[in-house]
XYZ file of N, CA, C and O in Angstrom:
696
model
N 53.210 -37.716 33.701
C 52.975 -37.986 32.303
C 54.266 -38.453 31.652
O 55.352 -38.069 32.048
N 54.141 -39.209 30.599
C 55.302 -39.757 29.918
C 55.438 -39.106 28.560
O 54.537 -39.164 27.738
N 56.571 -38.465 28.353
C 56.820 -37.696 27.148
C 57.836 -38.396 26.280
O 58.645 -39.158 26.763
N 57.851 -38.062 25.000
C 58.777 -38.685 24.076
C 59.513 -37.665 23.247
O 58.914 -36.713 22.764
N 60.804 -37.890 23.076
C 61.632 -36.993 22.278
C 61.446 -37.288 20.803
O 61.436 -38.435 20.403
N 61.302 -36.251 19.999
C 61.179 -36.425 18.559
C 62.535 -36.262 17.890
O 62.874 -36.958 16.986
N 63.290 -35.297 18.298
C 64.600 -35.074 17.723
C 65.492 -34.429 18.774
O 65.144 -34.384 19.944
N 66.636 -33.909 18.362
C 67.615 -33.397 19.308
C 67.297 -32.032 19.886
O 68.008 -31.562 20.772
N 66.258 -31.376 19.445
C 65.945 -30.053 19.980
C 65.361 -30.213 21.374
O 64.314 -30.785 21.559
N 66.062 -29.699 22.387
C 65.596 -29.876 23.753
C 65.442 -28.547 24.491
O 65.381 -28.512 25.698
N 65.379 -27.461 23.748
C 65.366 -26.163 24.403
C 63.984 -25.542 24.524
O 63.874 -24.374 24.827
N 62.932 -26.362 24.295
C 61.607 -25.771 24.232
C 61.160 -25.229 25.590
O 61.440 -25.781 26.641
N 60.511 -24.147 25.528
C 59.823 -23.560 26.680
C 60.675 -23.461 27.936
O 60.165 -23.682 29.030
N 61.922 -23.134 27.802
C 62.778 -23.073 28.982
C 62.282 -22.028 29.971
O 62.291 -22.244 31.174
N 61.872 -20.920 29.475
C 61.395 -19.890 30.391
C 59.898 -20.011 30.659
O 59.381 -19.334 31.534
N 59.235 -20.867 29.904
C 57.791 -21.102 30.055
C 56.993 -19.802 29.997
O 56.066 -19.591 30.765
N 57.377 -18.943 29.069
C 56.685 -17.676 28.946
C 56.452 -17.309 27.503
O 56.686 -18.091 26.592
N 55.992 -16.096 27.312
C 55.658 -15.637 25.968
C 56.854 -15.622 25.042
O 56.715 -15.808 23.846
N 58.055 -15.404 25.577
C 59.240 -15.398 24.731
C 59.365 -16.677 23.946
O 59.730 -16.664 22.766
N 59.058 -17.788 24.562
C 59.139 -19.062 23.865
C 58.052 -19.201 22.813
O 58.270 -19.791 21.766
N 56.875 -18.678 23.090
C 55.818 -18.727 22.089
C 56.246 -17.929 20.867
O 56.136 -18.396 19.730
N 56.771 -16.727 21.089
C 57.226 -15.916 19.960
C 58.368 -16.597 19.221
O 58.420 -16.593 17.991
N 59.285 -17.205 19.964
C 60.400 -17.918 19.343
C 59.877 -19.078 18.507
O 60.302 -19.289 17.375
N 58.938 -19.848 19.034
C 58.373 -20.982 18.291
C 57.612 -20.503 17.069
O 57.656 -21.140 16.015
N 56.894 -19.383 17.190
C 56.181 -18.852 16.029
C 57.164 -18.406 14.951
O 56.915 -18.599 13.764
N 58.292 -17.851 15.385
C 59.318 -17.450 14.421
C 59.889 -18.679 13.711
O 60.024 -18.683 12.489
N 60.217 -19.732 14.462
C 60.712 -20.972 13.853
C 59.686 -21.538 12.877
O 60.026 -22.012 11.802
N 58.422 -21.494 13.287
C 57.366 -22.025 12.450
C 57.279 -21.232 11.141
O 57.120 -21.807 10.064
N 57.415 -19.901 11.237
C 57.394 -19.071 10.043
C 58.543 -19.389 9.102
O 58.371 -19.440 7.876
N 59.721 -19.626 9.680
C 60.879 -19.984 8.860
C 60.636 -21.312 8.162
O 60.860 -21.450 6.951
N 60.168 -22.311 8.903
C 59.902 -23.622 8.301
C 58.808 -23.533 7.244
O 58.860 -24.215 6.224
N 57.815 -22.696 7.485
C 56.737 -22.524 6.512
C 57.283 -21.922 5.223
O 56.943 -22.364 4.121
N 58.152 -20.898 5.335
C 58.741 -20.273 4.147
C 59.636 -21.249 3.383
O 59.646 -21.262 2.156
N 60.383 -22.066 4.118
C 61.320 -22.989 3.473
C 60.607 -24.195 2.872
O 60.851 -24.571 1.725
N 59.724 -24.815 3.648
C 59.124 -26.097 3.256
C 57.658 -26.019 2.846
O 57.148 -26.947 2.236
N 56.970 -24.962 3.256
C 55.535 -24.901 3.043
C 54.798 -25.501 4.233
O 55.401 -26.066 5.143
N 53.482 -25.365 4.222
C 52.681 -25.837 5.356
C 52.467 -27.345 5.371
O 52.064 -27.886 6.395
N 52.706 -28.017 4.279
C 52.475 -29.460 4.239
C 53.796 -30.205 4.261
O 54.128 -30.954 3.335
N 54.520 -30.033 5.351
C 55.832 -30.655 5.511
C 55.983 -31.112 6.958
O 55.511 -30.433 7.876
N 56.633 -32.247 7.189
C 56.808 -32.735 8.566
C 57.507 -31.737 9.492
O 57.190 -31.676 10.678
N 58.437 -30.939 8.976
C 59.104 -29.954 9.824
C 58.151 -28.856 10.281
O 58.270 -28.349 11.393
N 57.214 -28.493 9.434
C 56.207 -27.515 9.834
C 55.316 -28.115 10.931
O 54.984 -27.438 11.912
N 54.967 -29.381 10.789
C 54.182 -30.062 11.824
C 54.950 -30.086 13.146
O 54.363 -29.896 14.220
N 56.254 -30.305 13.065
C 57.089 -30.312 14.271
C 57.039 -28.948 14.962
O 56.950 -28.861 16.193
N 57.053 -27.884 14.169
C 56.954 -26.539 14.738
C 55.594 -26.322 15.407
O 55.512 -25.699 16.468
N 54.542 -26.819 14.773
C 53.221 -26.735 15.399
C 53.221 -27.449 16.747
O 52.705 -26.935 17.741
N 53.813 -28.643 16.772
C 53.879 -29.408 18.001
C 54.604 -28.625 19.099
O 54.141 -28.544 20.232
N 55.740 -28.040 18.751
C 56.525 -27.304 19.736
C 55.764 -26.086 20.255
O 55.822 -25.778 21.453
N 55.051 -25.405 19.373
C 54.249 -24.257 19.779
C 53.124 -24.700 20.721
O 52.870 -24.050 21.738
N 52.487 -25.807 20.406
C 51.414 -26.316 21.268
C 51.942 -26.638 22.662
O 51.282 -26.347 23.667
N 53.131 -27.210 22.734
C 53.719 -27.531 24.036
C 53.974 -26.251 24.838
O 53.754 -26.221 26.048
N 54.397 -25.189 24.174
C 54.589 -23.911 24.865
C 53.274 -23.407 25.460
O 53.244 -22.944 26.602
N 52.197 -23.518 24.696
C 50.900 -23.102 25.232
C 50.482 -23.988 26.407
O 49.885 -23.504 27.373
N 50.791 -25.269 26.331
C 50.509 -26.149 27.472
C 51.257 -25.685 28.714
O 50.706 -25.645 29.808
N 52.531 -25.361 28.526
C 53.355 -24.915 29.645
C 52.810 -23.633 30.265
O 52.979 -23.398 31.452
N 52.165 -22.811 29.453
C 51.551 -21.583 29.952
C 50.127 -21.845 30.440
O 49.413 -20.915 30.795
N 49.718 -23.081 30.435
C 48.397 -23.569 30.848
C 47.249 -23.010 29.990
O 46.115 -22.943 30.454
N 47.531 -22.657 28.754
C 46.474 -22.296 27.813
C 46.106 -23.577 27.057
O 46.486 -23.791 25.915
N 45.366 -24.434 27.742
C 45.097 -25.773 27.216
C 44.224 -25.757 25.968
O 44.408 -26.585 25.082
N 43.288 -24.833 25.903
C 42.423 -24.783 24.711
C 43.232 -24.446 23.468
O 43.038 -25.053 22.413
N 44.140 -23.488 23.581
C 44.994 -23.136 22.448
C 45.923 -24.302 22.120
O 46.159 -24.612 20.949
N 46.454 -24.963 23.146
C 47.334 -26.115 22.932
C 46.593 -27.228 22.197
O 47.131 -27.820 21.252
N 45.369 -27.498 22.591
C 44.571 -28.536 21.931
C 44.325 -28.170 20.475
O 44.466 -29.014 19.578
N 43.990 -26.922 20.234
C 43.745 -26.470 18.858
C 44.987 -26.692 17.976
O 44.885 -27.211 16.864
N 46.143 -26.339 18.488
C 47.376 -26.470 17.699
C 47.796 -27.933 17.579
O 48.224 -28.375 16.511
N 47.668 -28.704 18.664
C 47.978 -30.140 18.579
C 47.072 -30.823 17.553
O 47.508 -31.722 16.827
N 45.818 -30.414 17.487
C 44.887 -30.985 16.509
C 45.359 -30.687 15.082
O 45.360 -31.567 14.224
N 45.806 -29.445 14.847
C 46.329 -29.090 13.522
C 47.559 -29.929 13.187
O 47.702 -30.412 12.058
N 48.430 -30.081 14.156
C 49.642 -30.886 13.958
C 49.270 -32.332 13.628
O 49.808 -32.926 12.687
N 48.341 -32.886 14.392
C 47.914 -34.263 14.178
C 47.306 -34.432 12.780
O 47.638 -35.377 12.060
N 46.435 -33.500 12.393
C 45.804 -33.575 11.069
C 46.845 -33.473 9.956
O 46.778 -34.212 8.969
N 47.795 -32.581 10.125
C 48.852 -32.421 9.122
C 49.707 -33.681 9.022
O 50.015 -34.150 7.924
N 50.089 -34.242 10.152
C 50.897 -35.462 10.120
C 50.138 -36.623 9.490
O 50.718 -37.419 8.756
N 48.855 -36.724 9.778
C 48.064 -37.793 9.154
C 48.046 -37.607 7.632
O 48.228 -38.565 6.887
N 47.880 -36.372 7.201
C 47.817 -36.077 5.768
C 49.165 -36.309 5.085
O 49.231 -36.907 4.014
N 50.242 -35.835 5.693
C 51.562 -35.860 5.063
C 52.281 -37.196 5.265
O 52.919 -37.708 4.340
N 52.166 -37.761 6.462
C 52.930 -38.971 6.794
C 52.096 -40.250 6.775
O 52.639 -41.341 6.672
N 50.800 -40.110 6.946
C 49.923 -41.275 6.982
C 49.521 -41.621 8.402
O 50.176 -41.253 9.368
N 48.437 -42.360 8.509
C 47.883 -42.687 9.825
C 48.582 -43.867 10.491
O 48.178 -44.280 11.577
N 49.632 -44.387 9.865
C 50.388 -45.468 10.490
C 51.837 -45.052 10.771
O 52.700 -45.893 10.960
N 52.080 -43.750 10.842
C 53.432 -43.245 11.072
C 53.640 -42.964 12.567
O 52.737 -42.476 13.239
N 54.823 -43.262 13.099
C 55.094 -42.990 14.525
C 54.903 -41.522 14.920
O 54.464 -41.248 16.047
N 55.182 -40.584 14.027
C 54.984 -39.174 14.364
C 53.493 -38.850 14.513
O 53.113 -38.034 15.361
N 52.654 -39.495 13.716
C 51.207 -39.321 13.882
C 50.776 -39.894 15.226
O 49.987 -39.273 15.950
N 51.314 -41.046 15.583
C 51.006 -41.631 16.895
C 51.450 -40.699 18.016
O 50.737 -40.528 19.016
N 52.617 -40.077 17.863
C 53.101 -39.138 18.879
C 52.155 -37.949 19.012
O 51.914 -37.454 20.115
N 51.590 -37.500 17.886
C 50.617 -36.405 17.944
C 49.355 -36.819 18.690
O 48.796 -36.032 19.459
N 48.911 -38.032 18.465
C 47.764 -38.545 19.224
C 48.072 -38.542 20.716
O 47.245 -38.136 21.540
N 49.281 -38.995 21.057
C 49.720 -39.023 22.451
C 49.717 -37.621 23.055
O 49.215 -37.407 24.158
N 50.273 -36.657 22.328
C 50.366 -35.295 22.846
C 48.989 -34.670 23.041
O 48.744 -33.996 24.042
N 48.101 -34.916 22.103
C 46.742 -34.415 22.233
C 46.039 -35.070 23.418
O 45.335 -34.407 24.188
N 46.259 -36.352 23.591
C 45.670 -37.068 24.736
C 46.133 -36.463 26.054
O 45.341 -36.298 26.985
N 47.403 -36.115 26.129
C 47.928 -35.524 27.364
C 47.260 -34.178 27.643
O 46.954 -33.859 28.797
N 46.980 -33.407 26.603
C 46.237 -32.155 26.804
C 44.863 -32.432 27.403
O 44.418 -31.719 28.304
N 44.190 -33.448 26.895
C 42.876 -33.781 27.438
C 42.984 -34.309 28.868
O 42.085 -34.080 29.677
N 44.074 -34.984 29.188
C 44.295 -35.400 30.578
C 44.340 -34.192 31.495
O 43.751 -34.209 32.580
N 45.059 -33.151 31.091
C 45.186 -31.971 31.948
C 43.852 -31.261 32.126
O 43.666 -30.541 33.112
N 42.925 -31.474 31.189
C 41.578 -30.915 31.321
C 40.625 -31.874 32.020
O 39.439 -31.591 32.151
N 41.161 -33.026 32.432
C 40.368 -34.072 33.095
C 39.295 -34.661 32.191
O 38.296 -35.194 32.652
N 39.517 -34.587 30.880
C 38.610 -35.217 29.919
C 39.171 -36.613 29.647
O 39.803 -36.878 28.627
N 38.951 -37.493 30.597
C 39.561 -38.821 30.579
C 39.048 -39.673 29.431
O 39.801 -40.451 28.852
N 37.777 -39.533 29.081
C 37.217 -40.316 27.985
C 37.958 -40.033 26.683
O 38.367 -40.939 25.959
N 38.150 -38.752 26.389
C 38.846 -38.376 25.155
C 40.317 -38.779 25.226
O 40.886 -39.264 24.237
N 40.933 -38.596 26.386
C 42.344 -38.979 26.549
C 42.523 -40.476 26.326
O 43.449 -40.903 25.625
N 41.641 -41.276 26.886
C 41.724 -42.736 26.723
C 41.529 -43.119 25.258
O 42.261 -43.961 24.724
N 40.564 -42.500 24.602
C 40.325 -42.783 23.181
C 41.593 -42.518 22.359
O 42.012 -43.352 21.550
N 42.213 -41.366 22.573
C 43.413 -41.000 21.816
C 44.609 -41.882 22.183
O 45.377 -42.298 21.308
N 44.776 -42.165 23.475
C 45.876 -43.042 23.892
C 45.720 -44.445 23.305
O 46.711 -45.075 22.923
N 44.492 -44.939 23.231
C 44.264 -46.258 22.623
C 44.592 -46.251 21.128
O 45.185 -47.206 20.619
N 44.230 -45.177 20.438
C 44.575 -45.069 19.016
C 46.091 -45.060 18.844
O 46.637 -45.737 17.974
N 46.752 -44.307 19.702
C 48.216 -44.222 19.664
C 48.836 -45.594 19.924
O 49.742 -46.023 19.199
N 48.336 -46.281 20.935
C 48.861 -47.604 21.274
C 48.695 -48.582 20.117
O 49.626 -49.331 19.785
N 47.535 -48.567 19.470
C 47.302 -49.473 18.338
C 48.315 -49.233 17.221
O 48.880 -50.178 16.658
N 48.547 -47.972 16.897
C 49.514 -47.650 15.841
C 50.907 -48.103 16.246
O 51.625 -48.739 15.462
N 51.293 -47.778 17.462
C 52.640 -48.126 17.913
C 52.848 -49.641 17.936
O 53.913 -50.117 17.555
N 51.867 -50.377 18.370
C 52.005 -51.841 18.368
C 52.159 -52.362 16.942
O 52.989 -53.233 16.681
N 51.352 -51.857 16.044
C 51.397 -52.327 14.652
C 52.675 -51.931 13.939
O 53.209 -52.709 13.151
N 53.151 -50.728 14.187
C 54.297 -50.200 13.450
C 55.620 -50.529 14.133
O 56.590 -50.899 13.465
N 55.661 -50.397 15.446
C 56.924 -50.527 16.180
C 57.118 -51.893 16.831
O 58.245 -52.243 17.175
N 56.040 -52.611 17.035
C 56.125 -53.906 17.706
C 55.890 -53.776 19.199
O 56.100 -52.715 19.793
N 55.448 -54.866 19.806
C 55.063 -54.852 21.218
C 56.199 -54.547 22.191
O 55.953 -54.109 23.301
N 57.429 -54.788 21.793
C 58.538 -54.612 22.714
C 59.185 -53.234 22.656
O 60.150 -52.963 23.362
N 58.673 -52.348 21.830
C 59.266 -51.015 21.691
C 58.947 -50.149 22.923
O 57.847 -50.220 23.463
N 59.898 -49.344 23.368
C 59.662 -48.479 24.536
C 58.474 -47.531 24.379
O 57.814 -47.212 25.373
N 58.169 -47.091 23.162
C 57.018 -46.207 22.964
C 55.701 -46.926 23.238
O 54.725 -46.304 23.681
N 55.656 -48.228 22.998
C 54.458 -49.007 23.328
C 54.285 -49.036 24.836
O 53.181 -48.840 25.353
N 55.368 -49.239 25.534
C 55.335 -49.226 27.008
C 54.848 -47.865 27.518
O 54.031 -47.789 28.435
N 55.338 -46.800 26.921
C 54.913 -45.455 27.306
C 53.411 -45.290 27.114
O 52.723 -44.746 27.987
N 52.896 -45.762 25.988
C 51.455 -45.658 25.736
C 50.654 -46.439 26.769
O 49.609 -45.969 27.236
N 51.132 -47.600 27.128
C 50.446 -48.401 28.145
C 50.462 -47.674 29.481
O 49.442 -47.611 30.186
N 51.598 -47.112 29.840
C 51.689 -46.361 31.098
C 50.738 -45.171 31.106
O 50.080 -44.896 32.121
N 50.633 -44.474 29.993
C 49.701 -43.347 29.906
C 48.256 -43.809 30.083
O 47.460 -43.140 30.748
N 47.920 -44.950 29.499
C 46.567 -45.491 29.679
C 46.314 -45.900 31.127
O 45.216 -45.699 31.653
N 47.312 -46.470 31.778
C 47.166 -46.844 33.186
C 46.843 -45.607 34.022
O 45.954 -45.641 34.888
N 47.542 -44.498 33.754
C 47.270 -43.247 34.471
C 45.816 -42.838 34.287
O 45.130 -42.488 35.253
N 45.337 -42.897 33.050
C 43.959 -42.488 32.763
C 42.938 -43.401 33.436
O 41.964 -42.918 34.036
N 43.138 -44.694 33.318
C 42.178 -45.622 33.930
C 42.179 -45.505 35.450
O 41.116 -45.581 36.085
N 43.335 -45.287 36.043
C 43.372 -45.051 37.491
C 42.638 -43.772 37.855
O 41.942 -43.714 38.874
N 42.757 -42.745 37.027
C 42.102 -41.464 37.300
C 40.586 -41.579 37.312
O 39.914 -40.863 38.068
N 40.039 -42.468 36.476
C 38.575 -42.619 36.451
C 38.102 -43.750 37.360
O 36.920 -44.054 37.404
N 39.036 -44.364 38.069
C 38.668 -45.420 39.010
C 38.451 -46.779 38.386
O 37.866 -47.668 39.023
N 38.897 -46.971 37.157
C 38.768 -48.272 36.496
C 40.012 -49.107 36.824
O 40.861 -49.369 35.973
N 40.089 -49.529 38.072
C 41.248 -50.273 38.557
C 41.439 -51.597 37.826
O 42.578 -51.953 37.518
N 40.368 -52.347 37.510
C 40.581 -53.605 36.777
C 41.279 -53.397 35.428
O 42.173 -54.161 35.067
N 40.885 -52.367 34.696
C 41.512 -52.109 33.405
C 42.971 -51.671 33.601
O 43.858 -52.102 32.847
N 43.222 -50.855 34.601
C 44.593 -50.424 34.894
C 45.463 -51.626 35.273
O 46.612 -51.734 34.830
N 44.902 -52.535 36.051
C 45.667 -53.735 36.443
C 45.929 -54.642 35.244
O 47.010 -55.215 35.110
N 44.944 -54.764 34.373
C 45.119 -55.569 33.164
C 46.280 -55.026 32.326
O 47.122 -55.787 31.835
N 46.322 -53.722 32.167
C 47.407 -53.103 31.410
C 48.742 -53.261 32.141
O 49.780 -53.495 31.515
N 48.715 -53.148 33.452
C 49.942 -53.334 34.241
C 50.506 -54.739 34.047
O 51.725 -54.918 33.989
N 49.637 -55.711 33.940
C 50.090 -57.086 33.716
C 50.768 -57.222 32.355
O 51.711 -57.987 32.209
N 50.300 -56.469 31.371
C 50.977 -56.480 30.068
C 52.403 -55.966 30.207
O 53.319 -56.480 29.571
N 52.582 -54.966 31.043
C 53.926 -54.424 31.254
C 54.827 -55.421 31.966
O 56.021 -55.507 31.671
N 54.262 -56.158 32.882
C 55.053 -57.143 33.630
C 55.569 -58.245 32.725
O 56.624 -58.815 32.973
N 54.852 -58.535 31.656
C 55.277 -59.576 30.725
C 56.312 -59.069 29.729
O 56.924 -59.844 29.022
N 56.468 -57.764 29.643
C 57.417 -57.178 28.696
C 58.791 -57.053 29.344
O 58.896 -56.859 30.533
N 59.833 -57.128 28.537
C 61.160 -56.884 29.088
C 61.268 -55.439 29.557
O 60.633 -54.558 28.984
N 62.026 -55.176 30.617
C 62.137 -53.807 31.107
C 62.783 -52.894 30.071
O 63.636 -53.320 29.305
N 62.326 -51.660 30.078
C 62.875 -50.662 29.168
C 64.214 -50.201 29.715
O 64.370 -49.995 30.905
N 65.186 -50.034 28.804
C 66.487 -49.533 29.233
C 66.309 -48.203 29.946
O 65.488 -47.391 29.559
N 67.084 -47.965 30.974
C 66.992 -46.737 31.750
C 67.147 -45.503 30.857
O 66.441 -44.540 31.005
N 68.049 -45.557 29.902
C 68.276 -44.425 29.017
C 67.014 -44.122 28.214
O 66.631 -42.969 28.075
N 66.344 -45.144 27.705
C 65.130 -44.920 26.927
C 64.046 -44.307 27.791
O 63.350 -43.408 27.380
N 63.891 -44.794 29.014
C 62.871 -44.267 29.896
C 63.173 -42.817 30.252
O 62.273 -42.001 30.349
N 64.441 -42.474 30.406
C 64.803 -41.099 30.732
C 64.344 -40.150 29.639
O 63.899 -39.049 29.914
N 64.400 -40.554 28.398
C 63.972 -39.668 27.314
C 62.461 -39.607 27.206
O 61.935 -38.697 26.597
N 61.752 -40.530 27.807
C 60.287 -40.514 27.683
C 59.620 -39.886 28.895
O 58.432 -39.674 28.864
N 60.351 -39.600 29.935
C 59.691 -39.102 31.139
C 59.901 -37.628 31.388
O 59.422 -37.116 32.365
N 60.612 -36.935 30.536
C 60.725 -35.490 30.723
C 60.196 -34.787 29.487
O 60.215 -35.312 28.391
N 59.706 -33.599 29.709
C 59.112 -32.848 28.607
C 60.186 -32.467 27.597
O 61.208 -31.931 27.939
N 59.922 -32.804 26.353
C 60.809 -32.457 25.250
C 59.943 -32.024 24.086
O 58.741 -31.859 24.240
N 60.539 -31.875 22.924
C 59.780 -31.402 21.778
C 58.614 -32.311 21.443
O 57.543 -31.864 21.125
N 58.827 -33.588 21.464
C 57.784 -34.536 21.120
C 57.532 -35.399 22.310
O 58.429 -36.016 22.842
N 56.292 -35.416 22.763
C 55.989 -36.223 23.922
C 55.260 -37.449 23.527
O 54.555 -37.558 22.639
């Protein structure tokens, strides 16, 4: 899976256990007290908590929290914001782990549309979205669609190694 960094916080889920969930809930409580529930930083805390649940393989809880994060970002930032697109991506990845390819493809396509419109076709996040869709289409055996998307990547300039490194490891924002 291809993940994306949202900010400099890279310490999420190091132990992949309950300690991180409690730590993320504490951070979320602090952000809620400081900013309120309708703030991008609170959404970021929701995202980080959802990733912890994913790491613990509690996918249903992760999906529930990612959905809240996505809804909050849409409300606060708008449906054309890169952070909203990142939430769509993260939710799609949860559905991938549940093998719900139809839902994952739907969300990845929504994410790709936003990223193309907002960031432009040559942005590394667009490439990441295309790669995620290729994974999904290959998983369901839709090789023609996966090849079509692969051809789009071949026409794009290669992503800098540094950019790809930040998108291929799990971080706060995937």
